[in-house]
Coordinates of C-alpha atoms in Angstrom, one line a residue:
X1 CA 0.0 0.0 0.0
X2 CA 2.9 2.1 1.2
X3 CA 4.5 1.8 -2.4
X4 CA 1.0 2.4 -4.4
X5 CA 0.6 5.5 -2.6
X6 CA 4.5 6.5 -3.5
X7 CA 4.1 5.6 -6.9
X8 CA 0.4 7.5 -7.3
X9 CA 2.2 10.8 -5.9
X10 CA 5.2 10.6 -8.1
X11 CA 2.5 9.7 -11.1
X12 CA 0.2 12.8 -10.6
X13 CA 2.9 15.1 -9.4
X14 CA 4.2 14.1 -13.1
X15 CA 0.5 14.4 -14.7
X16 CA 0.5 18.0 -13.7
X17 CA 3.4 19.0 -14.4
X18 CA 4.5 17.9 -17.1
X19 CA 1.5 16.6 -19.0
X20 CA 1.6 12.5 -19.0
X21 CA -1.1 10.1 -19.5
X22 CA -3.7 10.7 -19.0
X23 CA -3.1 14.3 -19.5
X24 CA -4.3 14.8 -23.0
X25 CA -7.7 12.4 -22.3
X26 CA -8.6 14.6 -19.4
X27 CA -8.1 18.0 -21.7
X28 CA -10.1 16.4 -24.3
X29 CA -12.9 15.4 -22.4
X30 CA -13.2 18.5 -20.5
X31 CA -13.3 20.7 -23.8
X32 CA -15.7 18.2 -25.5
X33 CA -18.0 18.7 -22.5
X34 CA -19.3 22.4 -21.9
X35 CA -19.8 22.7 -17.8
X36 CA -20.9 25.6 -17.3
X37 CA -22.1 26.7 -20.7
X38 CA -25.2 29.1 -20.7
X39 CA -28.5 28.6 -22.5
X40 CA -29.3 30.6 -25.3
X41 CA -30.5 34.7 -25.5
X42 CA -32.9 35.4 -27.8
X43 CA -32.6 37.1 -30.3
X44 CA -32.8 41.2 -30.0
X45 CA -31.7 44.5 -31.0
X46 CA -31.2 47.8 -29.5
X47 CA -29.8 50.7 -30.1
X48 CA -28.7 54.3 -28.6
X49 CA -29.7 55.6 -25.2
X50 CA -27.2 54.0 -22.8
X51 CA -24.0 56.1 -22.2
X52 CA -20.7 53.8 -21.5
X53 CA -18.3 56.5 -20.9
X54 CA -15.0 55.9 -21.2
X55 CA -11.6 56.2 -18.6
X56 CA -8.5 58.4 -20.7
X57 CA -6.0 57.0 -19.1
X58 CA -3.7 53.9 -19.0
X59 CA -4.6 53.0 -15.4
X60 CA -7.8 51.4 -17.2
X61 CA -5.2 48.7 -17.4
X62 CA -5.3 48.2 -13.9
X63 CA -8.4 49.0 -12.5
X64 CA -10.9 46.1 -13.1
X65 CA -10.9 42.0 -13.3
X66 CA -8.9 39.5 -12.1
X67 CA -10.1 36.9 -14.0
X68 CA -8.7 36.8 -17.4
X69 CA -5.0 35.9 -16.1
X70 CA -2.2 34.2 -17.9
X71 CA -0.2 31.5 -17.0
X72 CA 2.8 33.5 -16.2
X73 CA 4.4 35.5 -13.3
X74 CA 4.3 39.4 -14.1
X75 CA 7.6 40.6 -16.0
X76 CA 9.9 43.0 -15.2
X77 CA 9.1 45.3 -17.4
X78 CA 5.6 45.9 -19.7
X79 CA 4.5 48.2 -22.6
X80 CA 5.7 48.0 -26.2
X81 CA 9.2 47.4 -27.0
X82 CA 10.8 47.8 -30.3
X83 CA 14.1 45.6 -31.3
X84 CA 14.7 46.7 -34.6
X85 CA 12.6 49.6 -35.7
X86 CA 13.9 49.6 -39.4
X87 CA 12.2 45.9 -39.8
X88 CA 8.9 46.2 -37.8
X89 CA 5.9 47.3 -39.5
X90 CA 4.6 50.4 -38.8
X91 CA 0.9 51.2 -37.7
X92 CA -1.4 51.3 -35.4
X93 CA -2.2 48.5 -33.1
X94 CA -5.7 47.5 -31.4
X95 CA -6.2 44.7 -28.8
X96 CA -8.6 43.0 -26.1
X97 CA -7.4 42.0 -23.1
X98 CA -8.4 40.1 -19.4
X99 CA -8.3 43.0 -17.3
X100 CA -11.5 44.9 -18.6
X101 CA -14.1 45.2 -20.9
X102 CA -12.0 47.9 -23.1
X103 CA -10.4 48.1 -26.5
X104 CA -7.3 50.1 -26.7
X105 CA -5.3 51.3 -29.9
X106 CA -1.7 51.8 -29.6
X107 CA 0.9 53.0 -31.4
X108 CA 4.7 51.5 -32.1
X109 CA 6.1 53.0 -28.7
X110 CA 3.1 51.3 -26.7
X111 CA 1.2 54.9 -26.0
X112 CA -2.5 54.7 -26.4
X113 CA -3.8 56.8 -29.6
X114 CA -7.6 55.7 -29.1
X115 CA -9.7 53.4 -26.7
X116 CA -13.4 52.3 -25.8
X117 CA -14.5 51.2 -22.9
X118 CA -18.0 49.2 -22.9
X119 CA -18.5 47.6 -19.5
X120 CA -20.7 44.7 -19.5
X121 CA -22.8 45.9 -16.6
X122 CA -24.0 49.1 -19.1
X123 CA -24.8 46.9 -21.7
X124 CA -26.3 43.4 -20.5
X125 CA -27.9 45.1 -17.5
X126 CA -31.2 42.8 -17.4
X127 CA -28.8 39.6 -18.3
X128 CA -27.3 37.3 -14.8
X129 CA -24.9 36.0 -17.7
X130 CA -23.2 39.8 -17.4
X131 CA -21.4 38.6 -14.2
X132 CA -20.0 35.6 -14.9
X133 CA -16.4 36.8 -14.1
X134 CA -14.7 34.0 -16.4
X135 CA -14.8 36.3 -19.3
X136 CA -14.5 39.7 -17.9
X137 CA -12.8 41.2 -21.5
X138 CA -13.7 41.2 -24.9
X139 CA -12.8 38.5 -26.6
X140 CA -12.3 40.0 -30.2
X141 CA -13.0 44.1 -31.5
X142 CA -12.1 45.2 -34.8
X143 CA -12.0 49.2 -35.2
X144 CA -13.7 50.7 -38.2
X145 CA -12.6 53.9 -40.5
X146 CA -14.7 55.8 -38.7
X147 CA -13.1 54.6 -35.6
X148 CA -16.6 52.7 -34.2
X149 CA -15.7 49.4 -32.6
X150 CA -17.3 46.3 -33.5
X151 CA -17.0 43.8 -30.3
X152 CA -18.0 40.4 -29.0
X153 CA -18.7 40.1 -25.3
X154 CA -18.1 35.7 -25.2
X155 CA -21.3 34.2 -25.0
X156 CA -23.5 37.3 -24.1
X157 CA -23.6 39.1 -27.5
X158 CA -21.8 41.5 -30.3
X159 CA -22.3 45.4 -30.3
X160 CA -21.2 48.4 -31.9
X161 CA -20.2 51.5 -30.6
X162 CA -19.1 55.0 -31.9
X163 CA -16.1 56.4 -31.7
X164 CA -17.1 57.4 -28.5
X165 CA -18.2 54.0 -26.7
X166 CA -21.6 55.3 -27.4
X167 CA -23.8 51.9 -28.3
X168 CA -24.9 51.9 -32.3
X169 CA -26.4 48.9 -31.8
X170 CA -26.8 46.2 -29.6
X171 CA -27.0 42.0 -30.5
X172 CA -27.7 39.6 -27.7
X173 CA -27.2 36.4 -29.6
X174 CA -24.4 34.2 -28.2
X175 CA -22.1 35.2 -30.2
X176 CA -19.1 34.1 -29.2
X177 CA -14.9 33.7 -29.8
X178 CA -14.8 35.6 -33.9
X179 CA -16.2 37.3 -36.3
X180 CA -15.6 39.1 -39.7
X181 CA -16.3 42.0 -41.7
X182 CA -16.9 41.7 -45.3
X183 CA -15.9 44.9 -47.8
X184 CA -19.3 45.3 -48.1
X185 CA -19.6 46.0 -44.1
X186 CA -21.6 42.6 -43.5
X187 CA -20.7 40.8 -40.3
X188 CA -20.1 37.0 -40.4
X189 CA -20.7 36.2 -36.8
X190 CA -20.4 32.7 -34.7
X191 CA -23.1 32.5 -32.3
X192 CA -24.3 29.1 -30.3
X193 CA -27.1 27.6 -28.8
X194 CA -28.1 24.6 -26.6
X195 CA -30.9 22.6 -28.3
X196 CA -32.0 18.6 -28.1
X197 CA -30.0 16.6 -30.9
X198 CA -30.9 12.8 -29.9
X199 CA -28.6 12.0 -33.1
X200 CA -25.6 13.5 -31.1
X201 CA -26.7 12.3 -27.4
X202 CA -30.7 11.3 -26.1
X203 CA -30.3 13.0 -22.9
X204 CA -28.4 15.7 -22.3
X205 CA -28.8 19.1 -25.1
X206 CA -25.9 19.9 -27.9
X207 CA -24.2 23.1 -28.0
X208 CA -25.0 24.0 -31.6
X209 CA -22.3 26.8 -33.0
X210 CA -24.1 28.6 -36.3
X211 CA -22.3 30.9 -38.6
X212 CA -24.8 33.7 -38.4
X213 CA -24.8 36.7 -41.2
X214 CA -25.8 40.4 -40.1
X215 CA -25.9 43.6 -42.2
X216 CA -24.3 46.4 -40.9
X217 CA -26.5 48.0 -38.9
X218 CA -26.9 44.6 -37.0
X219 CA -29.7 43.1 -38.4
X220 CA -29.5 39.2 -38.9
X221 CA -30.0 38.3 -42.5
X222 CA -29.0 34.5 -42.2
X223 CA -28.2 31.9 -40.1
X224 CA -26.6 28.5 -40.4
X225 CA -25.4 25.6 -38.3
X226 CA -22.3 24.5 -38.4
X227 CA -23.1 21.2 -36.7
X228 CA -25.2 20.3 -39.8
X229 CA -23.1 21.4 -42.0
X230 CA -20.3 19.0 -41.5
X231 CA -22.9 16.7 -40.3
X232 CA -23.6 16.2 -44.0
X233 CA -20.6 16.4 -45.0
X234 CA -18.0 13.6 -46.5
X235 CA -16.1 14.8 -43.2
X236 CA -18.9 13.6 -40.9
X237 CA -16.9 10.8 -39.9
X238 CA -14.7 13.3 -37.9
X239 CA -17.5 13.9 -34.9
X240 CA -16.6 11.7 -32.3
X241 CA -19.4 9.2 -31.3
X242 CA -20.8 9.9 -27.6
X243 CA -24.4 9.0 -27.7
X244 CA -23.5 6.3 -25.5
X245 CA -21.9 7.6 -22.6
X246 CA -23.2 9.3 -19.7
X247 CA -23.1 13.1 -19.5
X248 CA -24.5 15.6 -17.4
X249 CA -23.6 18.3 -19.3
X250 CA -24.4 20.2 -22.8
X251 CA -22.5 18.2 -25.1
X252 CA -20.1 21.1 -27.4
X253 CA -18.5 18.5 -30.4
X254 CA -16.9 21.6 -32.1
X255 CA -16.2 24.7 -30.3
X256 CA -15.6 26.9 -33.3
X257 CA -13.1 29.7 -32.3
X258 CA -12.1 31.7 -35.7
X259 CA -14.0 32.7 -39.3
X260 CA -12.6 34.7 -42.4
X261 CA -14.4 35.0 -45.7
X262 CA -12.6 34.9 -48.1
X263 CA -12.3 38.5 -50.4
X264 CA -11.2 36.6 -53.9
X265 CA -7.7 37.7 -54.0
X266 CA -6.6 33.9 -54.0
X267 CA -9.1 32.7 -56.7
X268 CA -6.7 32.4 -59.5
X269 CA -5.2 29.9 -57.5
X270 CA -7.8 27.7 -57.0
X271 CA -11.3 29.1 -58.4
X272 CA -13.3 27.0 -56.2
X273 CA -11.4 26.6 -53.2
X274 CA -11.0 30.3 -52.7
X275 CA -14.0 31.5 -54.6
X276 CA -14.9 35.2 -52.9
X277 CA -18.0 34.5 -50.0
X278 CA -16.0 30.8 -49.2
X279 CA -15.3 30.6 -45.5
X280 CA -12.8 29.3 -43.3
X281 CA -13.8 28.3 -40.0
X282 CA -11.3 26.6 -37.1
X283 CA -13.4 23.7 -34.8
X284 CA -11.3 23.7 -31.8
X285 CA -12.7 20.2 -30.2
X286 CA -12.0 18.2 -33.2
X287 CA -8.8 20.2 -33.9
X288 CA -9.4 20.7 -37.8
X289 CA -9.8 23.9 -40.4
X290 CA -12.6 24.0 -42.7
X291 CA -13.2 25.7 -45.8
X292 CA -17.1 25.9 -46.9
X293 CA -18.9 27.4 -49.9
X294 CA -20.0 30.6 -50.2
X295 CA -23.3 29.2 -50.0
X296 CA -23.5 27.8 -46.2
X297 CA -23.9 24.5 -47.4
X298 CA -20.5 22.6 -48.6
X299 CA -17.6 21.5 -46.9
X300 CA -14.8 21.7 -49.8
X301 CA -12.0 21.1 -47.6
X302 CA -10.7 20.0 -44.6
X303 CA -7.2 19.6 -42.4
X304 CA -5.4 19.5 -39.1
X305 CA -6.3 16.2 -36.7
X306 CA -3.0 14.5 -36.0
X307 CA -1.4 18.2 -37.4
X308 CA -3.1 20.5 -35.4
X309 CA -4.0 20.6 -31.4
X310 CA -7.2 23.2 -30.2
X311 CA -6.2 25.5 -32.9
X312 CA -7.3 29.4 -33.2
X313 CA -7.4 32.5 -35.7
X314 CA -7.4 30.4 -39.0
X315 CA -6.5 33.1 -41.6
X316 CA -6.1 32.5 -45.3
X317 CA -3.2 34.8 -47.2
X318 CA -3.2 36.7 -50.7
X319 CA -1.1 34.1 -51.9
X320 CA -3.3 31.2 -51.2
X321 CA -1.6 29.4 -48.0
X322 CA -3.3 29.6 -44.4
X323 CA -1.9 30.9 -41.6
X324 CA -2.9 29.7 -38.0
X325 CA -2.2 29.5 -34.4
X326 CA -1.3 25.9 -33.2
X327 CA -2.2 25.6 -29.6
X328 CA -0.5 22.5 -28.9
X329 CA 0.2 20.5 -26.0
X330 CA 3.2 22.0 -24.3
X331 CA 4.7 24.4 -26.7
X332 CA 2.3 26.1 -29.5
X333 CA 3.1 27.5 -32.7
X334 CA 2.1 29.1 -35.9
X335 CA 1.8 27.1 -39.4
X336 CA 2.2 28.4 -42.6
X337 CA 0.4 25.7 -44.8
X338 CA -0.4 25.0 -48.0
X339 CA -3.9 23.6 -48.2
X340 CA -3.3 22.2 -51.7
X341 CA -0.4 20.2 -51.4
X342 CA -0.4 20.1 -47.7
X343 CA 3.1 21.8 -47.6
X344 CA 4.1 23.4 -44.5
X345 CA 6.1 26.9 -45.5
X346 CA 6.5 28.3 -42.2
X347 CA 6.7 27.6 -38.7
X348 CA 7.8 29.8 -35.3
X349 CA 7.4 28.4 -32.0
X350 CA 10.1 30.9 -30.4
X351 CA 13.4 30.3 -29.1
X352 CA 15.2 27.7 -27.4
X353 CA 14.9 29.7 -24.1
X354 CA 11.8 31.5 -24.8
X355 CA 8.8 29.0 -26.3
X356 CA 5.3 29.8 -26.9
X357 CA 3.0 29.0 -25.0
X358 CA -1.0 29.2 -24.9
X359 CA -2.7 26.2 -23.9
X360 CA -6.2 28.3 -24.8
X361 CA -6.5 31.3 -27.1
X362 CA -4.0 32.7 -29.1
X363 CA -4.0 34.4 -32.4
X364 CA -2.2 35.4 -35.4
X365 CA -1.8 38.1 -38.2
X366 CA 0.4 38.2 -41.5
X367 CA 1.3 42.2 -41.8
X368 CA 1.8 44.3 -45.4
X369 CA 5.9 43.6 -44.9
X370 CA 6.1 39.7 -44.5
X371 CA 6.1 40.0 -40.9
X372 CA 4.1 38.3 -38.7
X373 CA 2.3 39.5 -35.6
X374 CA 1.4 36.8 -33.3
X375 CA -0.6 37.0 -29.9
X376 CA 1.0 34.4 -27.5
X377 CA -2.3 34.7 -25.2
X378 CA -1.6 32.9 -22.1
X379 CA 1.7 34.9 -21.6
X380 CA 0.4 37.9 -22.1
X381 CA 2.1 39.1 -25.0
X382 CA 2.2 40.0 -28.3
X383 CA 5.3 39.3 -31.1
X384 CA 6.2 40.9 -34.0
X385 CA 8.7 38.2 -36.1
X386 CA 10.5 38.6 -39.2
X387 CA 10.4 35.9 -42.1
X388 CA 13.8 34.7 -40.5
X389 CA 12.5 34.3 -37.4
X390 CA 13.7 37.8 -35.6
X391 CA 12.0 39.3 -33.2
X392 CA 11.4 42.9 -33.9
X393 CA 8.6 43.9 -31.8
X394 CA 6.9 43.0 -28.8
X395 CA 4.0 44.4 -26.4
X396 CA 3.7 43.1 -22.7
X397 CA 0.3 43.8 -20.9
X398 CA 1.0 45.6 -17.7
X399 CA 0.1 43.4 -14.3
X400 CA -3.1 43.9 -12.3
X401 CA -2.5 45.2 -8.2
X402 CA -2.5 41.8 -7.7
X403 CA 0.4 41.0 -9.8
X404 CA -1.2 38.8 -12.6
X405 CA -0.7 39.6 -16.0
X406 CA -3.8 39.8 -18.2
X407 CA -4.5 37.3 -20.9
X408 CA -4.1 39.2 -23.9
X409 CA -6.9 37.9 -25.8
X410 CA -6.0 39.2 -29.9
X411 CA -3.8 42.0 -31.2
X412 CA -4.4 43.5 -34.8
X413 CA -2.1 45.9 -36.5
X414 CA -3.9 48.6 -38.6
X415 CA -1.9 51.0 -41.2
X416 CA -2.6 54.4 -39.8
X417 CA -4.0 55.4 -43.9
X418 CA -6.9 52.5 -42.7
X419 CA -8.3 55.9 -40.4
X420 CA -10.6 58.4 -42.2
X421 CA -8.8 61.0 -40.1
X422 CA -5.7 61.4 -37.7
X423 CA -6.5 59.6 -34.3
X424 CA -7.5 61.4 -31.5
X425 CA -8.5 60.6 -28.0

């Protein structure tokens, strides 16, 4: 007994640290099981009337959350830092991160140009799901011309606000992780609900992940689910089979976490497989990309189980390869792949001494000079990297009073010409 109980400390001493059997089964299980996820708002618009406000300062930084954390002790030093200011590429840049619900645009020295701030409590004030303190941040905001802000609040909803933070409109959906704006100013959202699927389990509910299409003044024109998509799909076979076990819990089988349609500029390449209106979509749980018709109702191709591992921000290039952030197991990366031949172009993981690493989140961006910006989530930081691998740039969210770093959720560099007018606060 003496040398079971030695050998079961050793063992999960081991299991937690450094990620042995049965590790992996437990993360997988966990994912594919939702525990906690909430049922679905209807449906409804708003629009005007509620003032947000909006703090001027960089203490915003360190004034509300403690939630969205990384996995890392606070650094030294935090801000922007530039290595080699003749290689980096210049602009403005705009992130999310775990410390509050605020979007701030900075420029190459790290000093805030522009930011909103849209607390949840001013928004979703008649909704319970507005405390639930493990997603205090927005997950994803893109900035417009006008300098309105498009954001996602995770699982609560998607609104847009003026330059301001004034609300434009108001979405309570689900929307959740991504979403993209067409040239045309459409909005391809990701939205779930919870609804019985006996096909999928006979007891307990199915998370149901749609890609849904609103114009853009936030009306929904379309909706479709994913789910049946690939159910009738030749990559059906990809869905793992749980019907038979015994859950307690909403059963999420893809956990879509990124979308991009695609603007034509690769359809020489492949006239069907990057046809203008296609989309690619990233299923986190079943660790694959997806490419589907501009129509909603075609799965033309598929990659990434036994290549990829809870993979985010799938993003397809001008030249026709796809870019994305590789999650991994211990050490996460970003692909360069080409999804005709398979052909993997580029890779960074870091350095010997200095790895990436974001178990959850993460995201990627391939900038006007070859450069690629990358979001290494979970460490609270944002990269900059050269072709050649150099580091040229970096950002480091400032700690909380507690000492935690914020998870920075996305970063997005924006050429300053992008703004109707020069920035101003």
């Amino acid at each position: 007994m003496i040398l079971l109980a030695v050998v079961s400390f050793f063992w999960g001493l081991a299991y937690a640290r450094y990620y042995v059997f049965p590790h992996d089964l437990v993360g997988w299980t966990t994912s594919l099981f939702q525990q906690d996820s909430p049922p679905k708002i209807s449906d409804e618009t708003a629009s005007g009337g509620v003032s947000i406000g909006r703090p001027t300062s960089f203490e915003m930084l360190q004034t509300l959350g403690y939630v969205g954390t990384a996995d890392v002790a606070a650094p030294d030093e935090s801000g922007a830092f530039v290595v080699d200011r003749n290689r980096i590429q210049q602009g403005l840049s705009l992130f999310t991160a775990g410390h509050a619900d605020t979007a701030l645009l900075i420029d190459e020295v790290g000093s805030i140009v522009h930011d909103w701030s849209l607390p949840r409590d001013n928004v979703w004030w008649d909704s319970p799901l507005a405390q639930r303190q493990e997603f205090i941040g927005l997950r994803a905001a893109t900035a417009l011309p006008d300098y309105s802000l498009i954001a996602i609040y995770d699982y609560l909803g998607i609104v847009k606000v003026d330059r301001n933070s004034r609300p434009v409109w108001v979405l309570r959906n689900g929307a959740h992780h991504d979403f993209w704006v067409t040239e045309r100013g459409d909005i391809y959202l990701l939205t779930h609900h919870q609804e019985p699927r006996p096909e999928i389990h006979p007891v307990v509910p199915s998370v149901v992940d749609s890609i849904t299409i609103l114009s853009s003044d936030g009306q929904v024109s379309d909706s479709r689910s994913i789910v049946d998509i690939v159910q009738a799909s030749p990559f059906a076979f990809l869905l793992p089979s749980v019907n038979d076990r015994h859950l307690e819990y909403a059963v999420d089988l893809l956990h879509t976490n990124s979308i991009q349609v695609f603007d034509g500029s690769a359809v020489h390449l492949d006239s069907r497989l990057f046809a203008e209106g296609n989309v690619l979509i990233s299923l986190r749980n079943i660790s694959t990309l997806m490419i589907i018709d501009s129509s909603l109702s075609e799965v033309l191709w598929a990659w990434g189980p036994s290549n990829l591992t809870y993979q985010h921000s799938a993003r397809l290039l001008p030249g026709g390869t796809i870019l994305v952030f590789d999650n991994g197991h211990e050490i996460s990366s970003v692909l360069e792949i080409d999804p005709t031949s398979y052909y993997r172009r580029w890779v960074y993981w870091g350095t010997d001494d200095d790895r990436l690493r974001s178990r959850i989140y993460g995201a990627c961006q391939r900038l006007d000079n070859g450069n690629t910006l990358i979001t290494d989530s979970m460490q609270g930081r944002a990269l900059e990297v050269t072709p050649d691998k150099r580091v040229v740039w970096a950002y480091q969210t400032p700690p909380l009073p507690d000492g935690r770093v914020p998870v920075l959720y996305g970063m997005k560099r924006f050429d300053r010409s992008f703004f109707k007018s020069p920035v101003t606060n």
